[in-house]
Amino acid sequence: MRLLKTLGLIALCAMVVTPAFCQTRNVNPQAVEIEVLIPDTPMGLLGVDYAANLEPYVDCMGDGTLIAAYGTKDIDGNDSTERPAMLLVKPDGTIIEAAGFYTDKGEPWLWNCDTWRQDGNPPQCAGIRTPGATRYAIGIESTPYNVSDDFNTDGRWNKHTYSDHFYCIQVFDLTPNGVVPVTKVLDVFYSKVDDELYLGKGRCGGVAGLDNGNFAAVLEDRSAAGTVFSSFNKAPILSIFNGQTGEIIKGPFFPGDEDANQDGWDGITSMKGGFAFRRSGSVKIYFYDNAGTLLGEWTQTSNDNPDNIPLTSFTDFTTSITGTGRGDGCHVSASINSKYVYYANKGLDVDGASNFVYLVKIDSTTGKTVKEVIVNEVMNLASGYSSGEYENWALPERVSCYVDGRDNVTVVYSDTSNDEVVKVIGRVYNSDLTPVTETFMCFQASDIDGTTSFADNKIYHAQVAMTDERILVTARTENFLMPDGETALPLNQPIFTVLKNPLAPVAVQDWSLY
């Protein structure tokens, strides 16, 4: 039986065909009238199996180029996979793939970057999103200080003792001749600290391109307690660095000026005049200006009443989101033209579990929730938006979102409720959080009911970025058969697709009036 929750009531409906819990009836973007600009396309080396640790992370740049950082194998296909690489999709559809790190001599590094942990966390990237900008940063946990002397020609890694891998970052420009390094591979967190430090594990945390051309970044510092700044074994550490020189402007400092044992993975986004950072555990989102001055915060206090979802008043609770884990399972995003921050994560369903997908809009100037919506809410295009009806319970895994320059939002998440094999589902909202599409499967080689040749295609760990014109969706795959029905991809191959933004501006004819 399928259960529908309508206007706070629960009613039994008629029997439906299997699968009983079908999260979306739309098997591809075309089914919701979204144009596919680039269909399912693999990235990175082909013909080699990948480890299950290097899904892509994405962003965009101000010229409209979509970017993705992903982990790949050595150029000769060796098992080590801790090598960053970049995918760039220009506005005209040109696809560029480039090495993630370049040596001090300006040469692409095509081999392992981490002598300590060859199956570590994936790289992350951030673009400068001001109009026309073509600058980005990429970072990954790595050991440039002992991989090759070509990363230490000036002795910059000799100041501290790096006893393990560390989150290192490099800045690039995209030019007509390809990518060009702007900085060397750097420690943008502790390099200015005068006292010699003994640094342990420094995991990826994330990076964001600010609207003044600089970058903010977060390190998940796992050095032994008390050896650096934190009294804990794990703490998020923030830094702001110059987008031209890599010099630290402010940092290292704790989020909210509090030393806390929290994860810092992928919880950072730029916004108008600054940036926001989400910490895990007792979840807070902190708001900063471009100089790193704390402006305010939002605290996640979770609704526990399944008969009152989604919330329309935020006096007692700030959200129905219940997820408290680190940021690879959820996402925060904002436009550099707006002070609103959007937060997507799993949350309360009608049974009191956490199998719904939520998108929350937060005003960073007040620290208050503006609105929340349930992404798996029914929308019947024939009759309009049916608020308060839920087709079923989603079974979401990771959830991500991204905001374009006009505060329109795309949410993507991996879900197993269609054919019991994980697929990637998306939905697009306008700035008022009114859905402009039903939910849909993002990739062409998807299956809706377990009956097609794509039924065994496992597509998961999705990420999304969008400009005013286009949407980039990336994922990792397993047992993946390409849309041609013949080509099978290697294990854990990263893939991407590019869709047209359904809310893209419409060109207006320039009529001359007489």
mmCIF file of C-alpha atoms in Angstrom, residues 72-343:
data_model
loop_
_atom_site.group_PDB
_atom_site.id
_atom_site.type_symbol
_atom_site.label_atom_id
_atom_site.label_comp_id
_atom_site.label_asym_id
_atom_site.label_seq_id
_atom_site.Cartn_x
_atom_site.Cartn_y
_atom_site.Cartn_z
ATOM 1 C CA THR A 72 42.405 9.674 -10.631
ATOM 2 C CA LYS A 73 45.177 7.124 -10.996
ATOM 3 C CA ASP A 74 48.782 7.694 -11.981
ATOM 4 C CA ILE A 75 49.157 8.366 -15.671
ATOM 5 C CA ASP A 76 50.568 4.851 -16.054
ATOM 6 C CA GLY A 77 47.506 3.354 -14.292
ATOM 7 C CA ASN A 78 49.204 2.349 -11.040
ATOM 8 C CA ASP A 79 46.920 1.487 -8.147
ATOM 9 C CA SER A 80 47.593 4.704 -6.249
ATOM 10 C CA THR A 81 44.600 7.008 -6.734
ATOM 11 C CA GLU A 82 45.507 10.022 -4.611
ATOM 12 C CA ARG A 83 46.207 12.280 -7.601
ATOM 13 C CA PRO A 84 43.968 15.302 -8.191
ATOM 14 C CA ALA A 85 42.658 16.155 -11.640
ATOM 15 C CA MET A 86 40.350 18.834 -13.030
ATOM 16 C CA LEU A 87 37.480 18.811 -15.476
ATOM 17 C CA LEU A 88 36.427 22.165 -16.936
ATOM 18 C CA VAL A 89 33.375 22.576 -19.193
ATOM 19 C CA LYS A 90 33.456 25.972 -20.897
ATOM 20 C CA PRO A 91 30.275 27.872 -21.826
ATOM 21 C CA ASP A 92 30.583 26.714 -25.440
ATOM 22 C CA GLY A 93 30.683 23.084 -24.307
ATOM 23 C CA THR A 94 34.436 22.599 -24.764
ATOM 24 C CA ILE A 95 35.691 19.994 -22.282
ATOM 25 C CA ILE A 96 39.169 20.407 -20.779
ATOM 26 C CA GLU A 97 40.859 17.893 -18.495
ATOM 27 C CA ALA A 98 43.971 18.980 -16.621
ATOM 28 C CA ALA A 99 46.297 17.854 -13.862
ATOM 29 C CA GLY A 100 45.197 19.005 -10.428
ATOM 30 C CA PHE A 101 48.664 19.959 -9.174
ATOM 31 C CA TYR A 102 51.593 21.500 -11.014
ATOM 32 C CA THR A 103 55.191 21.503 -9.752
ATOM 33 C CA ASP A 104 57.108 24.641 -8.832
ATOM 34 C CA LYS A 105 58.470 24.581 -12.397
ATOM 35 C CA GLY A 106 54.948 24.881 -13.767
ATOM 36 C CA GLU A 107 54.797 21.295 -15.020
ATOM 37 C CA PRO A 108 51.731 19.058 -14.553
ATOM 38 C CA TRP A 109 52.177 16.358 -11.902
ATOM 39 C CA LEU A 110 50.662 13.096 -13.178
ATOM 40 C CA TRP A 111 51.492 10.741 -10.331
ATOM 41 C CA ASN A 112 50.503 9.991 -6.767
ATOM 42 C CA CYS A 113 50.561 13.017 -4.448
ATOM 43 C CA ASP A 114 50.316 11.221 -1.112
ATOM 44 C CA THR A 115 52.942 8.871 0.268
ATOM 45 C CA TRP A 116 50.955 8.237 3.475
ATOM 46 C CA ARG A 117 47.419 7.497 2.316
ATOM 47 C CA GLN A 118 46.864 6.451 -1.279
ATOM 48 C CA ASP A 119 43.132 5.863 -0.777
ATOM 49 C CA GLY A 120 42.315 9.065 1.051
ATOM 50 C CA ASN A 121 39.634 11.679 0.597
ATOM 51 C CA PRO A 122 38.907 13.180 -2.847
ATOM 52 C CA PRO A 123 40.028 16.624 -3.981
ATOM 53 C CA GLN A 124 37.816 19.702 -3.849
ATOM 54 C CA CYS A 125 37.715 22.868 -5.929
ATOM 55 C CA ALA A 126 36.288 26.387 -5.902
ATOM 56 C CA GLY A 127 35.937 29.026 -8.575
ATOM 57 C CA ILE A 128 35.948 32.794 -8.322
ATOM 58 C CA ARG A 129 32.377 33.569 -9.398
ATOM 59 C CA THR A 130 32.558 37.300 -10.079
ATOM 60 C CA PRO A 131 31.517 38.115 -13.685
ATOM 61 C CA GLY A 132 34.151 37.026 -16.215
ATOM 62 C CA ALA A 133 36.457 35.405 -13.655
ATOM 63 C CA THR A 134 38.479 32.367 -14.752
ATOM 64 C CA ARG A 135 40.343 31.569 -11.531
ATOM 65 C CA TYR A 136 39.951 28.496 -9.371
ATOM 66 C CA ALA A 137 41.621 26.669 -6.487
ATOM 67 C CA ILE A 138 41.991 22.926 -6.016
ATOM 68 C CA GLY A 139 43.043 21.102 -2.861
ATOM 69 C CA ILE A 140 43.607 17.540 -1.728
ATOM 70 C CA GLU A 141 45.155 15.781 1.241
ATOM 71 C CA SER A 142 48.679 15.093 0.012
ATOM 72 C CA THR A 143 52.380 15.097 0.876
ATOM 73 C CA PRO A 144 54.112 17.445 -1.583
ATOM 74 C CA TYR A 145 56.896 17.886 0.982
ATOM 75 C CA ASN A 146 58.101 14.317 0.474
ATOM 76 C CA VAL A 147 56.688 13.339 -2.939
ATOM 77 C CA SER A 148 59.240 15.291 -4.944
ATOM 78 C CA ASP A 149 61.758 18.109 -4.495
ATOM 79 C CA ASP A 150 59.973 19.770 -7.412
ATOM 80 C CA PHE A 151 57.334 20.903 -4.897
ATOM 81 C CA ASN A 152 59.857 22.455 -2.503
ATOM 82 C CA THR A 153 62.334 24.440 -4.594
ATOM 83 C CA ASP A 154 62.105 27.377 -2.173
ATOM 84 C CA GLY A 155 62.169 25.314 1.047
ATOM 85 C CA ARG A 156 58.686 26.434 2.094
ATOM 86 C CA TRP A 157 57.858 23.024 3.562
ATOM 87 C CA ASN A 158 60.897 23.043 5.870
ATOM 88 C CA LYS A 159 59.444 25.445 8.440
ATOM 89 C CA HIS A 160 57.204 22.878 10.165
ATOM 90 C CA THR A 161 57.326 19.117 10.578
ATOM 91 C CA TYR A 162 54.606 17.521 8.466
ATOM 92 C CA SER A 163 54.385 13.994 9.847
ATOM 93 C CA ASP A 164 51.464 12.796 7.710
ATOM 94 C CA HIS A 165 49.266 13.938 4.811
ATOM 95 C CA PHE A 166 47.999 17.534 4.822
ATOM 96 C CA TYR A 167 45.310 19.518 2.980
ATOM 97 C CA CYS A 168 47.342 21.435 0.375
ATOM 98 C CA ILE A 169 45.920 23.913 -2.160
ATOM 99 C CA GLN A 170 47.002 25.430 -5.482
ATOM 100 C CA VAL A 171 45.427 28.303 -7.478
ATOM 101 C CA PHE A 172 45.068 28.366 -11.288
ATOM 102 C CA ASP A 173 43.803 30.512 -14.125
ATOM 103 C CA LEU A 174 41.989 29.140 -17.150
ATOM 104 C CA THR A 175 43.477 30.859 -20.212
ATOM 105 C CA PRO A 176 42.870 30.428 -23.964
ATOM 106 C CA ASN A 177 45.937 28.140 -23.927
ATOM 107 C CA GLY A 178 44.761 25.978 -21.022
ATOM 108 C CA VAL A 179 45.227 26.082 -17.249
ATOM 109 C CA VAL A 180 48.157 28.055 -15.834
ATOM 110 C CA PRO A 181 49.279 27.880 -12.179
ATOM 111 C CA VAL A 182 48.977 31.167 -10.293
ATOM 112 C CA THR A 183 50.541 29.895 -7.056
ATOM 113 C CA LYS A 184 52.614 26.925 -6.014
ATOM 114 C CA VAL A 185 51.113 24.069 -3.998
ATOM 115 C CA LEU A 186 50.778 25.635 -0.544
ATOM 116 C CA ASP A 187 49.894 25.173 3.111
ATOM 117 C CA VAL A 188 47.342 28.007 3.401
ATOM 118 C CA PHE A 189 46.655 27.289 7.076
ATOM 119 C CA TYR A 190 49.845 27.137 9.164
ATOM 120 C CA SER A 191 52.604 28.466 6.903
ATOM 121 C CA LYS A 192 52.638 31.895 8.613
ATOM 122 C CA VAL A 193 52.791 30.537 12.166
ATOM 123 C CA ASP A 194 56.179 31.571 13.563
ATOM 124 C CA ASP A 195 56.657 28.720 16.009
ATOM 125 C CA GLU A 196 57.736 25.426 14.528
ATOM 126 C CA LEU A 197 54.790 23.022 14.525
ATOM 127 C CA TYR A 198 54.537 19.266 14.491
ATOM 128 C CA LEU A 199 51.558 18.615 12.222
ATOM 129 C CA GLY A 200 49.707 15.332 12.002
ATOM 130 C CA LYS A 201 46.886 14.391 9.689
ATOM 131 C CA GLY A 202 45.345 17.329 7.861
ATOM 132 C CA ARG A 203 42.249 16.158 6.016
ATOM 133 C CA CYS A 204 40.383 17.958 3.225
ATOM 134 C CA GLY A 205 37.830 20.395 4.520
ATOM 135 C CA GLY A 206 36.825 22.514 1.542
ATOM 136 C CA VAL A 207 37.510 25.805 -0.227
ATOM 137 C CA ALA A 208 35.335 28.699 -1.439
ATOM 138 C CA GLY A 209 36.028 31.520 -3.912
ATOM 139 C CA LEU A 210 35.120 34.899 -2.380
ATOM 140 C CA ASP A 211 33.594 37.813 -4.268
ATOM 141 C CA ASN A 212 36.729 39.929 -3.701
ATOM 142 C CA GLY A 213 38.956 37.429 -5.539
ATOM 143 C CA ASN A 214 40.383 35.724 -2.472
ATOM 144 C CA PHE A 215 39.613 32.262 -1.079
ATOM 145 C CA ALA A 216 38.406 30.867 2.241
ATOM 146 C CA ALA A 217 39.277 27.301 3.192
ATOM 147 C CA VAL A 218 38.693 24.832 5.982
ATOM 148 C CA LEU A 219 41.086 22.147 7.201
ATOM 149 C CA GLU A 220 39.968 19.145 9.210
ATOM 150 C CA ASP A 221 42.938 19.007 11.550
ATOM 151 C CA ARG A 222 43.510 15.572 13.042
ATOM 152 C CA SER A 223 46.824 16.268 14.725
ATOM 153 C CA ALA A 224 47.228 14.836 18.216
ATOM 154 C CA ALA A 225 45.301 16.797 20.830
ATOM 155 C CA GLY A 226 47.086 19.886 22.031
ATOM 156 C CA THR A 227 49.933 19.719 19.513
ATOM 157 C CA VAL A 228 48.659 22.566 17.329
ATOM 158 C CA PHE A 229 45.743 24.834 18.296
ATOM 159 C CA SER A 230 42.963 22.436 19.156
ATOM 160 C CA SER A 231 42.510 20.607 22.443
ATOM 161 C CA PHE A 232 40.790 17.826 20.491
ATOM 162 C CA ASN A 233 41.995 15.139 18.104
ATOM 163 C CA LYS A 234 39.782 16.501 15.347
ATOM 164 C CA ALA A 235 38.809 20.103 14.682
ATOM 165 C CA PRO A 236 37.847 22.354 11.758
ATOM 166 C CA ILE A 237 40.341 25.162 11.179
ATOM 167 C CA LEU A 238 39.522 28.145 8.910
ATOM 168 C CA SER A 239 41.805 30.357 6.853
ATOM 169 C CA ILE A 240 41.463 33.163 4.305
ATOM 170 C CA PHE A 241 44.194 33.491 1.685
ATOM 171 C CA ASN A 242 45.060 35.836 -1.167
ATOM 172 C CA GLY A 243 43.783 34.600 -4.520
ATOM 173 C CA GLN A 244 46.818 35.962 -6.370
ATOM 174 C CA THR A 245 49.726 35.144 -4.064
ATOM 175 C CA GLY A 246 48.364 32.430 -1.763
ATOM 176 C CA GLU A 247 49.484 34.465 1.264
ATOM 177 C CA ILE A 248 47.405 33.928 4.387
ATOM 178 C CA ILE A 249 45.257 36.979 5.159
ATOM 179 C CA LYS A 250 43.633 35.611 8.309
ATOM 180 C CA GLY A 251 44.168 32.281 9.949
ATOM 181 C CA PRO A 252 44.291 29.784 11.289
ATOM 182 C CA PHE A 253 41.163 30.312 13.415
ATOM 183 C CA PHE A 254 38.316 28.235 14.839
ATOM 184 C CA PRO A 255 34.776 28.488 13.442
ATOM 185 C CA GLY A 256 32.779 30.693 15.743
ATOM 186 C CA ASP A 257 35.946 31.198 17.811
ATOM 187 C CA GLU A 258 35.281 27.934 19.636
ATOM 188 C CA ASP A 259 37.549 24.933 19.848
ATOM 189 C CA ALA A 260 35.329 21.946 19.089
ATOM 190 C CA ASN A 261 35.706 18.262 18.287
ATOM 191 C CA GLN A 262 33.812 18.419 14.970
ATOM 192 C CA ASP A 263 34.208 17.385 11.356
ATOM 193 C CA GLY A 264 34.958 20.081 8.808
ATOM 194 C CA TRP A 265 34.464 18.244 5.528
ATOM 195 C CA ASP A 266 32.918 20.178 2.614
ATOM 196 C CA GLY A 267 30.913 22.614 4.705
ATOM 197 C CA ILE A 268 31.958 25.955 3.222
ATOM 198 C CA THR A 269 30.408 28.301 0.630
ATOM 199 C CA SER A 270 30.950 31.872 -0.450
ATOM 200 C CA MET A 271 28.087 34.372 -0.336
ATOM 201 C CA LYS A 272 27.667 38.100 -0.923
ATOM 202 C CA GLY A 273 30.456 39.886 0.929
ATOM 203 C CA GLY A 274 31.714 36.810 2.725
ATOM 204 C CA PHE A 275 31.260 33.099 3.345
ATOM 205 C CA ALA A 276 29.426 30.552 5.472
ATOM 206 C CA PHE A 277 30.708 27.415 7.193
ATOM 207 C CA ARG A 278 28.682 24.489 8.563
ATOM 208 C CA ARG A 279 30.135 22.363 11.351
ATOM 209 C CA SER A 280 28.913 18.853 12.130
ATOM 210 C CA GLY A 281 27.650 17.361 15.390
ATOM 211 C CA SER A 282 25.702 20.049 17.229
ATOM 212 C CA VAL A 283 25.180 21.700 13.856
ATOM 213 C CA LYS A 284 25.797 25.402 13.419
ATOM 214 C CA ILE A 285 26.321 27.502 10.311
ATOM 215 C CA TYR A 286 28.605 30.478 10.876
ATOM 216 C CA PHE A 287 28.524 33.617 8.704
ATOM 217 C CA TYR A 288 31.642 35.702 8.023
ATOM 218 C CA ASP A 289 32.566 38.728 5.962
ATOM 219 C CA ASN A 290 35.456 38.567 3.493
ATOM 220 C CA ALA A 291 37.916 39.591 6.207
ATOM 221 C CA GLY A 292 36.891 36.660 8.419
ATOM 222 C CA THR A 293 34.881 38.701 10.923
ATOM 223 C CA LEU A 294 32.092 36.614 12.454
ATOM 224 C CA LEU A 295 28.744 38.190 11.576
ATOM 225 C CA GLY A 296 26.342 35.677 13.080
ATOM 226 C CA GLU A 297 25.271 32.071 13.195
ATOM 227 C CA TRP A 298 22.343 29.691 12.641
ATOM 228 C CA THR A 299 21.789 26.749 14.976
ATOM 229 C CA GLN A 300 20.087 23.550 13.824
ATOM 230 C CA THR A 301 17.318 22.732 16.292
ATOM 231 C CA SER A 302 15.417 19.854 14.739
ATOM 232 C CA ASN A 303 11.660 19.415 14.588
ATOM 233 C CA ASP A 304 10.545 16.105 16.125
ATOM 234 C CA ASN A 305 6.847 16.169 15.173
ATOM 235 C CA PRO A 306 6.153 14.202 11.964
ATOM 236 C CA ASP A 307 2.618 15.637 11.832
ATOM 237 C CA ASN A 308 4.073 19.123 11.356
ATOM 238 C CA ILE A 309 6.249 18.935 8.249
ATOM 239 C CA PRO A 310 7.472 20.950 6.553
ATOM 240 C CA LEU A 311 7.646 23.674 9.156
ATOM 241 C CA THR A 312 6.006 26.990 8.305
ATOM 242 C CA SER A 313 6.856 28.644 11.617
ATOM 243 C CA PHE A 314 10.345 28.539 13.068
ATOM 244 C CA THR A 315 9.730 29.724 16.623
ATOM 245 C CA ASP A 316 10.340 26.404 18.371
ATOM 246 C CA PHE A 317 12.544 24.700 15.767
ATOM 247 C CA THR A 318 14.734 26.051 12.986
ATOM 248 C CA THR A 319 14.295 23.086 10.618
ATOM 249 C CA SER A 320 13.019 19.556 10.104
ATOM 250 C CA ILE A 321 16.505 18.493 9.014
ATOM 251 C CA THR A 322 17.813 15.859 11.401
ATOM 252 C CA GLY A 323 21.146 14.988 9.797
ATOM 253 C CA THR A 324 24.152 16.037 11.860
ATOM 254 C CA GLY A 325 27.020 14.330 10.048
ATOM 255 C CA ARG A 326 29.914 15.846 8.175
ATOM 256 C CA GLY A 327 29.445 17.712 4.932
ATOM 257 C CA ASP A 328 29.946 14.895 2.431
ATOM 258 C CA GLY A 329 26.403 13.785 3.275
ATOM 259 C CA CYS A 330 24.833 17.246 2.969
ATOM 260 C CA HIS A 331 25.659 20.629 1.491
ATOM 261 C CA VAL A 332 25.450 24.393 1.982
ATOM 262 C CA SER A 333 25.462 26.812 -0.956
ATOM 263 C CA ALA A 334 24.886 30.491 -1.679
ATOM 264 C CA SER A 335 25.157 33.011 -4.506
ATOM 265 C CA ILE A 336 27.730 35.787 -4.314
ATOM 266 C CA ASN A 337 24.835 38.108 -5.174
ATOM 267 C CA SER A 338 22.796 37.173 -2.111
ATOM 268 C CA LYS A 339 22.894 36.957 1.669
ATOM 269 C CA TYR A 340 20.715 33.838 1.696
ATOM 270 C CA VAL A 341 22.348 30.484 2.425
ATOM 271 C CA TYR A 342 20.714 27.218 1.310
ATOM 272 C CA TYR A 343 21.166 23.962 3.190
#
